[in-house]
Short mmCIF file of C-alpha atoms and ligand atoms in Angstrom, two decimals:
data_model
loop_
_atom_site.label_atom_id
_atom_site.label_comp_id
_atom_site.label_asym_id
_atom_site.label_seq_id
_atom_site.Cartn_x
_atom_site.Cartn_y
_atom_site.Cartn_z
CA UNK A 1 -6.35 -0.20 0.00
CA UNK A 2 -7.88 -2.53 2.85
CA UNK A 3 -8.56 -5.27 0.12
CA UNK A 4 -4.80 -4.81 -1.16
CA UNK A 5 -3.58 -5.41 2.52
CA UNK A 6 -6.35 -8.67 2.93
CA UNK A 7 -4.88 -10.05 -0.45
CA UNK A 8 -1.28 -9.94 0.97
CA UNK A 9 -2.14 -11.07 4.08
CA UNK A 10 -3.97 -14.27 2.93
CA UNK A 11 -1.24 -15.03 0.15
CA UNK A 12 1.81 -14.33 2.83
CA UNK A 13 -0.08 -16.62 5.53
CA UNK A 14 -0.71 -19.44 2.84
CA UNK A 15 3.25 -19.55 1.69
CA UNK A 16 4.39 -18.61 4.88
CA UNK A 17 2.65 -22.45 5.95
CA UNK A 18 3.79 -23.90 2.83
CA UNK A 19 7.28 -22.72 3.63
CA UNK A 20 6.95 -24.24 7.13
CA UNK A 21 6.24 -27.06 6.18
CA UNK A 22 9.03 -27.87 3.88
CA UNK A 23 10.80 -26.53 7.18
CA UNK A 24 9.71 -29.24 8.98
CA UNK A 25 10.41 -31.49 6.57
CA UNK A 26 13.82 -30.14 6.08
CA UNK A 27 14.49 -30.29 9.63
CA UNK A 28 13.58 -34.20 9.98
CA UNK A 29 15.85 -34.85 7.31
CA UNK A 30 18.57 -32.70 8.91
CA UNK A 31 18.08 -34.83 11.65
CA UNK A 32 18.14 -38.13 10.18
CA UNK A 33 21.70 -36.78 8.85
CA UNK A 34 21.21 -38.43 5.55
CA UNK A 35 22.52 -36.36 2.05
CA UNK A 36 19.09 -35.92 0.53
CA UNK A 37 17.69 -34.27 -3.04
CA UNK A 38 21.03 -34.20 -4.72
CA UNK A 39 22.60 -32.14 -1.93
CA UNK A 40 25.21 -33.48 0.53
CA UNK A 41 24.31 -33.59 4.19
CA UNK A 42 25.87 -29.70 5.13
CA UNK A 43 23.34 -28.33 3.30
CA UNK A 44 20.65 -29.82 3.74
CA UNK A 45 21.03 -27.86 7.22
CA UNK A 46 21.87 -24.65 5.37
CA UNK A 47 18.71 -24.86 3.18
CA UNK A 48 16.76 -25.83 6.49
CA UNK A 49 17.54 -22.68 7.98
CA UNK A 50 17.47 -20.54 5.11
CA UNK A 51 13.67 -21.47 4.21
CA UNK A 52 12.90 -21.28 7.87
CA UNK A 53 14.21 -17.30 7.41
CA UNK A 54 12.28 -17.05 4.70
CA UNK A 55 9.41 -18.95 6.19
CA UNK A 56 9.90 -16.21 8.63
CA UNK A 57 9.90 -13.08 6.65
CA UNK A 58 6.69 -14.02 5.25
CA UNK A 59 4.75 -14.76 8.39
CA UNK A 60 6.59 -11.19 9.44
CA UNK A 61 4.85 -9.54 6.18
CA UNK A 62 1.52 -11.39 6.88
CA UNK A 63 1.27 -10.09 10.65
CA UNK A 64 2.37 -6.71 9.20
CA UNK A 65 -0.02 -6.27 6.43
CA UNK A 66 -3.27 -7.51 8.64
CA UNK A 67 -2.13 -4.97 11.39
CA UNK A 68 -2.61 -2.45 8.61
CA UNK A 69 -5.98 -3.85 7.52
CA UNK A 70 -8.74 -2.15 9.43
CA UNK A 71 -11.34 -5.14 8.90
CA UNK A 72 -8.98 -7.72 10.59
CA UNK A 73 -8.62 -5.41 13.92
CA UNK A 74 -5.70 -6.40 14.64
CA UNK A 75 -3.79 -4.69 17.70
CA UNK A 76 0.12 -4.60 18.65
CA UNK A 77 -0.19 -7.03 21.73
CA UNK A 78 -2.49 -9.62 19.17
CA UNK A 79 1.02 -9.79 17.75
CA UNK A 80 2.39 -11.29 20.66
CA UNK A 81 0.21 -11.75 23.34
CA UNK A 82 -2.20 -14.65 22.25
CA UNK A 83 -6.09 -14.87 22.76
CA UNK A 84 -6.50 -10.73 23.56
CA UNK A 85 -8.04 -10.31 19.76
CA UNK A 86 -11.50 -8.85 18.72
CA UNK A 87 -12.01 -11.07 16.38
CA UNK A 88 -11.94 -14.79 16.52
CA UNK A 89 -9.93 -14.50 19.21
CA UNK A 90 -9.28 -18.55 19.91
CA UNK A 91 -7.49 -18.65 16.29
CA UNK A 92 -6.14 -15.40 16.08
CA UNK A 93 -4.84 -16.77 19.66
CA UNK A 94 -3.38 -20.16 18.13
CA UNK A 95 -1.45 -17.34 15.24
CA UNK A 96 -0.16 -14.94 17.92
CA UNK A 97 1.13 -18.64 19.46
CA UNK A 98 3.00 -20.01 16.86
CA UNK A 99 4.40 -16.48 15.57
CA UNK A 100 5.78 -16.38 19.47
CA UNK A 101 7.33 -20.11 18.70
CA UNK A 102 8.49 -19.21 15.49
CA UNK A 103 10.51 -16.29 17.23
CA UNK A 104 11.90 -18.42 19.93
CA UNK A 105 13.06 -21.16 17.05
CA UNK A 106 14.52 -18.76 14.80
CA UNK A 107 16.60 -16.53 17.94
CA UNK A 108 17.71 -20.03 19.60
CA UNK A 109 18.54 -21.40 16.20
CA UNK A 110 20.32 -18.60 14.88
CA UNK A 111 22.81 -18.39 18.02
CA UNK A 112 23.30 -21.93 18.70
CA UNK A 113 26.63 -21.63 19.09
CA UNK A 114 26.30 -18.95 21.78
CA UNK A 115 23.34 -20.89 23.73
CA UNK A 116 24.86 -24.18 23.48
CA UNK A 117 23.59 -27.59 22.26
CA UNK A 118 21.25 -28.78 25.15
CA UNK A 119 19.20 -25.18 25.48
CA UNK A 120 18.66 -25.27 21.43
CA UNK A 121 17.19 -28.70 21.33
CA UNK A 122 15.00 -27.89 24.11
CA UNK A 123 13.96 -25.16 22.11
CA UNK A 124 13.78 -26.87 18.69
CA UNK A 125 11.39 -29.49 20.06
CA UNK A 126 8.90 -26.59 19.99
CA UNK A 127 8.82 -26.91 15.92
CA UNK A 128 6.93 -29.93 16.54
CA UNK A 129 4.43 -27.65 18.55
CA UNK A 130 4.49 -24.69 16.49
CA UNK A 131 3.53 -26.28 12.93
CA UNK A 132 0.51 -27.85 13.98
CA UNK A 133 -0.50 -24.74 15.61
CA UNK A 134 0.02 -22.91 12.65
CA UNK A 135 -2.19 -25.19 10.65
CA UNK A 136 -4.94 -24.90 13.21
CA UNK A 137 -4.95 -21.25 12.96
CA UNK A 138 -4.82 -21.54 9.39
CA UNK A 139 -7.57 -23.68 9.29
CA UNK A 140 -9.91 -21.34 11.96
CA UNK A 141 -8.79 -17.88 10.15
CA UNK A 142 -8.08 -18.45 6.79
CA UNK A 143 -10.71 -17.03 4.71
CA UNK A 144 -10.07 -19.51 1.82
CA UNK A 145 -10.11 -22.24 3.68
CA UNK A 146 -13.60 -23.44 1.63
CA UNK A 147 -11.80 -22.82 -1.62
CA UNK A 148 -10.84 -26.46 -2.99
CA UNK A 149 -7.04 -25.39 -3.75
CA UNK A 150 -6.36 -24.40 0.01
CA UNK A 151 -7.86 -27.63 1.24
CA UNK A 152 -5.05 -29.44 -1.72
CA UNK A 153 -2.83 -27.88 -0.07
CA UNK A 154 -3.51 -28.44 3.37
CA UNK A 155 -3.74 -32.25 2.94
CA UNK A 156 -1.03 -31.92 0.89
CA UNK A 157 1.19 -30.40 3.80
CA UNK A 158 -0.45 -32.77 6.40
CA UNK A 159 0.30 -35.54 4.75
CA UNK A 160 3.37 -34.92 3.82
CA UNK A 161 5.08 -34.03 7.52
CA UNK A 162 2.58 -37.14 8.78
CA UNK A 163 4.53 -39.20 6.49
CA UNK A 164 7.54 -38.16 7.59
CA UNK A 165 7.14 -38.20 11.17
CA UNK A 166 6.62 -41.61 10.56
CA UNK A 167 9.42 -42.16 9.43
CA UNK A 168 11.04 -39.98 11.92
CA UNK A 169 10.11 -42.23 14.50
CA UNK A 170 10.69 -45.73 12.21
CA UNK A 171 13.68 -47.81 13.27
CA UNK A 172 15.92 -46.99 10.47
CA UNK A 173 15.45 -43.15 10.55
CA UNK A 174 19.45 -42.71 11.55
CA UNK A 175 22.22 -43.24 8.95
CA UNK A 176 24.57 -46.14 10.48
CA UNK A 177 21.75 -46.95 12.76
CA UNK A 178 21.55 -50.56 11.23
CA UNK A 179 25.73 -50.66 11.84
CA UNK A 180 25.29 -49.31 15.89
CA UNK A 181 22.79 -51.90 16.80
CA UNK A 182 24.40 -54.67 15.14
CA UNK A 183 27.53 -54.01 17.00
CA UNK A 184 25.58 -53.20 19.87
CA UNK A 185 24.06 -57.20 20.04
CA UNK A 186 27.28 -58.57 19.80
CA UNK B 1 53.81 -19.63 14.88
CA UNK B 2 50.28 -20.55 15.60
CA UNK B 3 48.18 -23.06 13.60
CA UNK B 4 44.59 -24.20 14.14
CA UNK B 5 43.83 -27.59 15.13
CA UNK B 6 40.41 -29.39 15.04
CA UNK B 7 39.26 -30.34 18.70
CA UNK B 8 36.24 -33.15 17.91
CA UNK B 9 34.53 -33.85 21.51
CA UNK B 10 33.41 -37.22 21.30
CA UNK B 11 30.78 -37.40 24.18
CA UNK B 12 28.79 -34.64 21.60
CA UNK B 13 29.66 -36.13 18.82
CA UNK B 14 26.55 -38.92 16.88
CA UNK B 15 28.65 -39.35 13.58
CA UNK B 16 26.11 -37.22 11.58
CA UNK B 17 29.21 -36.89 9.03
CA UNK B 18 29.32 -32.86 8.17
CA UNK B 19 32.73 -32.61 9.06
CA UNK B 20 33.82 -35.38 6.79
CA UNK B 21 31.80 -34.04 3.69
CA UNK B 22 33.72 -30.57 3.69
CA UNK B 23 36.86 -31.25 5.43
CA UNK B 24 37.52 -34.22 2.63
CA UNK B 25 40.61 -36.42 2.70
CA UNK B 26 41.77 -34.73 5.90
CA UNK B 27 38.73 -36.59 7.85
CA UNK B 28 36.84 -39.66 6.87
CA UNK B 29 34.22 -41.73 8.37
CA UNK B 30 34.57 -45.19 10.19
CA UNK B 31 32.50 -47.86 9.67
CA UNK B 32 30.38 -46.22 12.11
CA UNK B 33 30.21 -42.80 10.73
CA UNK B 34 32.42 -41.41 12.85
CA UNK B 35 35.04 -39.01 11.97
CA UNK B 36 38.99 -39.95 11.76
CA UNK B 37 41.85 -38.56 10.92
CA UNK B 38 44.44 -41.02 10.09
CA UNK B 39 47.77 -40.54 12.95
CA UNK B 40 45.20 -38.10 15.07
CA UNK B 41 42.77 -38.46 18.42
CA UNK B 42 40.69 -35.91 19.22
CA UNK B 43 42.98 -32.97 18.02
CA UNK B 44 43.23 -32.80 14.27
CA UNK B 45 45.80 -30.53 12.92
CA UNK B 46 44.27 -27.94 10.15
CA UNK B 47 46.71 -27.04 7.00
CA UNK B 48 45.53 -23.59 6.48
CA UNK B 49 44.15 -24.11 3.05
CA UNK B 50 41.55 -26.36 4.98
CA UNK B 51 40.98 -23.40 7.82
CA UNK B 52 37.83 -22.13 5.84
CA UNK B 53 36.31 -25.19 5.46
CA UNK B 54 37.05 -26.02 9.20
CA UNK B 55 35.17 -23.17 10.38
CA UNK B 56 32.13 -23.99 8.23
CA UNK B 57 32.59 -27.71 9.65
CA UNK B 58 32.33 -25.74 13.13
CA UNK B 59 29.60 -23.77 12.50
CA UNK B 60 27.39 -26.41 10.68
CA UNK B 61 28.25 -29.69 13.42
CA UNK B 62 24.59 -30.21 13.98
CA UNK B 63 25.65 -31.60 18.09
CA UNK B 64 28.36 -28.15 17.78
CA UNK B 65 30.74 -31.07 18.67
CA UNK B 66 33.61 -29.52 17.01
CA UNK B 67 35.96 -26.26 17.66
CA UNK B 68 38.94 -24.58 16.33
CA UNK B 69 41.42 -23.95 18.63
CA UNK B 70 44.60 -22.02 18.06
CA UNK B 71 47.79 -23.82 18.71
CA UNK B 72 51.62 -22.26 19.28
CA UNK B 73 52.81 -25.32 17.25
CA UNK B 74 55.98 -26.68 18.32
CA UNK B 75 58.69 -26.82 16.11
CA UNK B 76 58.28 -30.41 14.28
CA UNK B 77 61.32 -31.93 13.65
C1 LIG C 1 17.58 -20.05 12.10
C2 LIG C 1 16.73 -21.00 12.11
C3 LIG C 1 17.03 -22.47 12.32
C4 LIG C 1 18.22 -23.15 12.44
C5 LIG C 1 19.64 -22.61 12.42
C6 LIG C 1 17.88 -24.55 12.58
C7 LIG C 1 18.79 -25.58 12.74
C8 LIG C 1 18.49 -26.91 12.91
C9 LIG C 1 19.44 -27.97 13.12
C10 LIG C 1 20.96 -27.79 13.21
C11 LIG C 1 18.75 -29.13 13.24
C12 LIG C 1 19.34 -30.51 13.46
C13 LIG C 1 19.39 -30.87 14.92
C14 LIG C 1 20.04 -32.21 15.10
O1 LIG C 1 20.38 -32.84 14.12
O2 LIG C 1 20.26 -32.62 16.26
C15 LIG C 1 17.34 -28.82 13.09
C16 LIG C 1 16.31 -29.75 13.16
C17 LIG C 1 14.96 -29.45 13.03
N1 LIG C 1 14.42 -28.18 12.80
FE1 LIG C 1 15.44 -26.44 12.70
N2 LIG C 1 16.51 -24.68 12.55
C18 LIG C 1 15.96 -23.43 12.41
C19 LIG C 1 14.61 -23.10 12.35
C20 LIG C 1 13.56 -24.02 12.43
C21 LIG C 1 12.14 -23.68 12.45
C22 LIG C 1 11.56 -22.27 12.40
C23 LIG C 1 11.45 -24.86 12.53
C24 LIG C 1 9.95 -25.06 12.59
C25 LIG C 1 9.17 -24.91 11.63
C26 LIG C 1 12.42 -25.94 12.53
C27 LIG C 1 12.12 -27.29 12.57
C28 LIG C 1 13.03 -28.32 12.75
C29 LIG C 1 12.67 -29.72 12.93
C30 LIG C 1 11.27 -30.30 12.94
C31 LIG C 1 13.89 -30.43 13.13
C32 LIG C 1 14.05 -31.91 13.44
C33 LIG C 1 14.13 -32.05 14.96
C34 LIG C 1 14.25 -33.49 15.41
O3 LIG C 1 13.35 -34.29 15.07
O4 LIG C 1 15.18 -33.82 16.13
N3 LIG C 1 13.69 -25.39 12.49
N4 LIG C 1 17.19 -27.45 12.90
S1 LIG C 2 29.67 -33.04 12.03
FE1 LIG C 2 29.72 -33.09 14.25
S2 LIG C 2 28.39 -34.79 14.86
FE2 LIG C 2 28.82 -34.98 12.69
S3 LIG C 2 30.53 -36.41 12.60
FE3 LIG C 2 31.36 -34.34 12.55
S4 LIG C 2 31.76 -33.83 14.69
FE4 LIG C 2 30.44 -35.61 14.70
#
């Protein structure tokens, strides 16, 4: 029964990051307010959010299903308070981190509307904190992490959000931006 | 009689164009990407077979620069 709870655990944590990922991406591309993949610009935001649920759900069921794997003694506060665990407590730390961050996104995300527009970007501004993390701890805990298809995949994700933070921070990221600063000069 | 109108705050608003995808002929962009609704400011008048896709155009603003607002209307002449 242990092993069944390991298994989920590893294959929850692994999408969970994949899912993340395409978060992030989704999230830049949100922001750059373009229509994108065949879908117009409104929901791009809604499929943004809904894989960062989803995203969520998993990570949920991968914290879940380790607390109820004796070998990965794994305590209630490890779920929330970082760097308290038995094991590998550094990583488990850098989990118990960006699960906190992922809670904090998803709350302030969720009730925008109620929290208004400066508190929630404060708040989202964390994403670019949390996925990193997320990789690290990956990277320290995962037990595949030798196993060539989980290193694919890493670079894979890597690469992919380095890409696009590139472009994120390139000088044509914005829609109109090309129109604003030409009217801007004149 | 009370009908919703469309209050766009322009000091939020960056032109990301939401409201213009779903709230179709009733808003369209400027040249800058800006929203506009032709004879309107900042107070767009919602017919209410639009009122649903106004609220989603509320909810979704990415800089919440937009809210629906109940009006009494005054009886146009
Ligand atoms: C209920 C959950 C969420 C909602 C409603 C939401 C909503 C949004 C919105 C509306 C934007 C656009 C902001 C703008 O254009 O000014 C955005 C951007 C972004 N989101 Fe989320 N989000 C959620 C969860 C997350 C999570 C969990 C992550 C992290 C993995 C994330 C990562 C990002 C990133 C990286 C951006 C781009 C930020 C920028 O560069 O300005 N989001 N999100
Ligand atoms: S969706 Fe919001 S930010 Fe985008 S153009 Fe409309 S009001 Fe402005």
């Amino acid at each position: 029964m242990a092993e069944a709870f390991w298994a989920l655990g590893r294959a929850t944590g692994v999408v969970s990051l994949v899912l993340f990922t395409v978060t992030v991406l989704l999230g830049i591309l949100t922001r750059s307010g373009r229509p994108a993949l065949g879908l117009p610009r409104f929901a791009v935001t809604l499929v943004h959010r809904n894989v960062s649920l989803l995203a969520t759900v998993l990570v949920i069921i991968h914290v879940a299903s380790l607390l109820a794997d004796p070998y990965a003694q794994l305590r209630l506060v490890d779920v929330v308070v970082p760097f308290l665990g038995t094991m590998k407590p550094f990583w488990l730390g850098l989990g118990t981190f960006a699960f906190d961050l992922v809670l904090a996104l998803v709350i302030t995300g969720l009730l925008r509307h109620r929290i208004g527009q400066p508190a929630f970007r404060f708040v989202h501004w964390f994403s670019y904190a949390m996925w990193p993390v997320a990789v690290l701890h990956t990277l320290g805990d995962g037990s595949d992490v030798g196993k060539s298809w989980l290193v694919l995949l890493l670079v894979l994700c890597v690469g992919s959000v380095l890409v696009s933070l590139a472009w994120r921070a390139s000088a044509t990221f914005v829609e109109y931006q090309h129109t604003r600063f030409e009217e801007a000069r004149r | 009689m009370t009908r919703q109108s469309l209050h766009i705050d322009w000091t939020a608003c960056d032109g990301r164009g939401l409201c213009t995808e779903l709230l179709g002929p009733l808003l369209v962009r400027d040249e800058w990407g800006y929203p506009r609704a032709a004879g309107y400011g900042s107070d767009v008048p919602i017919p209410s077979s639009f009122v649903a896709e106004a609220r989603d155009a509320v909810a979704l603003c990415p800089r919440l620069a937009l809210t629906l607002q109940e009006v009494r209307a005054p009886a146009r002449s």
